mmCIF file of C-alpha atoms in Angstrom:
data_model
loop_
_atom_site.group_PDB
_atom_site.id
_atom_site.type_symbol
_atom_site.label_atom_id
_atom_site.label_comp_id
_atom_site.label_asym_id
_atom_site.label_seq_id
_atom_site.Cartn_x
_atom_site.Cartn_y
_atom_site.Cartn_z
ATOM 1 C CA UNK A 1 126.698 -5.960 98.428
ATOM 2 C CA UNK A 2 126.020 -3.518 101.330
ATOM 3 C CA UNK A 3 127.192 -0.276 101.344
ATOM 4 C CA UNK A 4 129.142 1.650 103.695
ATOM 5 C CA UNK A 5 129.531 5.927 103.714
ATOM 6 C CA UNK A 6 131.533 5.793 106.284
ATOM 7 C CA UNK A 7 135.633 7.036 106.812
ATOM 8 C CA UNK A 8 137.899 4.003 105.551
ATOM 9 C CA UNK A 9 139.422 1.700 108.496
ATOM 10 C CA UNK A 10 142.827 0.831 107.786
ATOM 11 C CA UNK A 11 144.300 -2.476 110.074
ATOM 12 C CA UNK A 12 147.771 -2.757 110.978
ATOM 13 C CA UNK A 13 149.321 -5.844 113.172
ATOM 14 C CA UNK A 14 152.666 -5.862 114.561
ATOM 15 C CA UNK A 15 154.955 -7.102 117.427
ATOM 16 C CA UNK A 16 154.566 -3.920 118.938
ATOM 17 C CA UNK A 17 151.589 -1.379 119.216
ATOM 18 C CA UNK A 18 153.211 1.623 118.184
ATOM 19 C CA UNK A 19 154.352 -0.056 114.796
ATOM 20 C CA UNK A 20 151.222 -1.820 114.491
ATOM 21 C CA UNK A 21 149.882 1.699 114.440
ATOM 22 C CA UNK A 22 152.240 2.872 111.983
ATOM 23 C CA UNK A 23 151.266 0.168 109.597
ATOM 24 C CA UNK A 24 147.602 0.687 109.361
ATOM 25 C CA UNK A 25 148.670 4.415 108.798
ATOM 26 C CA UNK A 26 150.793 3.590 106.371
ATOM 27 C CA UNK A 27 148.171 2.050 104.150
ATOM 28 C CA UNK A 28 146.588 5.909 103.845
ATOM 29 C CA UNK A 29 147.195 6.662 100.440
ATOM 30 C CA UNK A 30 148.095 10.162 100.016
ATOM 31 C CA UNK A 31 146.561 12.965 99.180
ATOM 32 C CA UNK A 32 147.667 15.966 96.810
ATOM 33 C CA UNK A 33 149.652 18.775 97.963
ATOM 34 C CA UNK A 34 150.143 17.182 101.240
ATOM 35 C CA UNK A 35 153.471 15.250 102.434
ATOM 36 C CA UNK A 36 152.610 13.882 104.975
ATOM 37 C CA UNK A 37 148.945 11.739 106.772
ATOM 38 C CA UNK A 38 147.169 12.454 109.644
ATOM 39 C CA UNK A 39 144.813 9.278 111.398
ATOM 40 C CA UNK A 40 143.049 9.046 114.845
ATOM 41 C CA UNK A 41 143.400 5.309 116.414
ATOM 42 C CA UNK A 42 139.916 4.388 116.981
ATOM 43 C CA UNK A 43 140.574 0.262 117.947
ATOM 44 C CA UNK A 44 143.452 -1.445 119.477
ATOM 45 C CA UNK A 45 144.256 -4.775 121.472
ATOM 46 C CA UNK A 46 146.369 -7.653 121.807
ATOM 47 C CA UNK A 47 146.331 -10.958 120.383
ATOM 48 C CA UNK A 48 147.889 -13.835 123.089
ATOM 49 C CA UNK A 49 148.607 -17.756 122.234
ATOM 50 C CA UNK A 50 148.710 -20.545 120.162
ATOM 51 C CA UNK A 51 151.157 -23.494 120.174
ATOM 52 C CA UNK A 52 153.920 -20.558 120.311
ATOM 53 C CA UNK A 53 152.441 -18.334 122.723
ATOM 54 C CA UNK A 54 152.987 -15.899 120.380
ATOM 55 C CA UNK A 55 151.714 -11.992 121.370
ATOM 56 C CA UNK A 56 150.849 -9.427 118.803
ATOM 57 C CA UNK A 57 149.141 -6.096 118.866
ATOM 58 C CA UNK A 58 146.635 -4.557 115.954
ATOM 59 C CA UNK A 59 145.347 -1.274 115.418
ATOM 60 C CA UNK A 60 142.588 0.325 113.384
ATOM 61 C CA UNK A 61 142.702 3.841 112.381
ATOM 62 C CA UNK A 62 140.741 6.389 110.024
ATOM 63 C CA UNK A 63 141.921 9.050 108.036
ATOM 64 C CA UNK A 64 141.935 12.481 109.629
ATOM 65 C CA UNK A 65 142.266 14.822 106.238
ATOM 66 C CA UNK A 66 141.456 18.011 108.047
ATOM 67 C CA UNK A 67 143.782 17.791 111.126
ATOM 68 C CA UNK A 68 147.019 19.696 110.898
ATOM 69 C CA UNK A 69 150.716 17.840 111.381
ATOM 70 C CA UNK A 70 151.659 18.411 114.465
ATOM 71 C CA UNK A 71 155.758 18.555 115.383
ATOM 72 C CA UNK A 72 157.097 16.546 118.407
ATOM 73 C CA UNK A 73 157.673 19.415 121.198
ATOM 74 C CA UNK A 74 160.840 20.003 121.726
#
C-alpha cells in the first residue's frame, strides 16, 4: 500500500457550498486544549445531472493546526 506524508484531506458534499465546507471540516477531529478547528479549502466544484438534475457542491479541505481562530468583524 503506498504511502502518503502529506496533511489529511477531509471531503464534504452538500446542497450548498458553504455547508459542504462545513462538513469536510467537521470531520477534523480535535485536538487538545483547543475548542475549536481551523482548515484552508484547497478543492471545490459542483456536481450537475442525472435523471433528477440534481446539483450538489463538494469541498476538500486540510487541517490548518497552527492558524489562529479568527472572530467575524463586527
Amino acid at each position: 500500500m503506498p504511502s502518503y506524508d502529506g496533511p489529511l484531506v477531509f471531503e464534504g458534499v452538500a446542497a450548498t457550498l458553504e455547508r459542504a465546507i462545513e462538513v469536510a471540516t467537521m470531520k477534523i477531529p480535535p485536538r487538545p486544549n483547543r475548542d475549536f478547528v481551523t482548515a484552508h479549502v484547497v478543492e471545490f466544484g459542483m456536481q450537475y445531472g442525472g435523471i433528477a438534475l440534481q446539483k450538489m457542491f463538494f469541498a476538500k479541505v486540510v487541517e490548518d493546526p497552527d492558524s489562529q481562530f479568527k472572530p467575524t468583524s463586527p
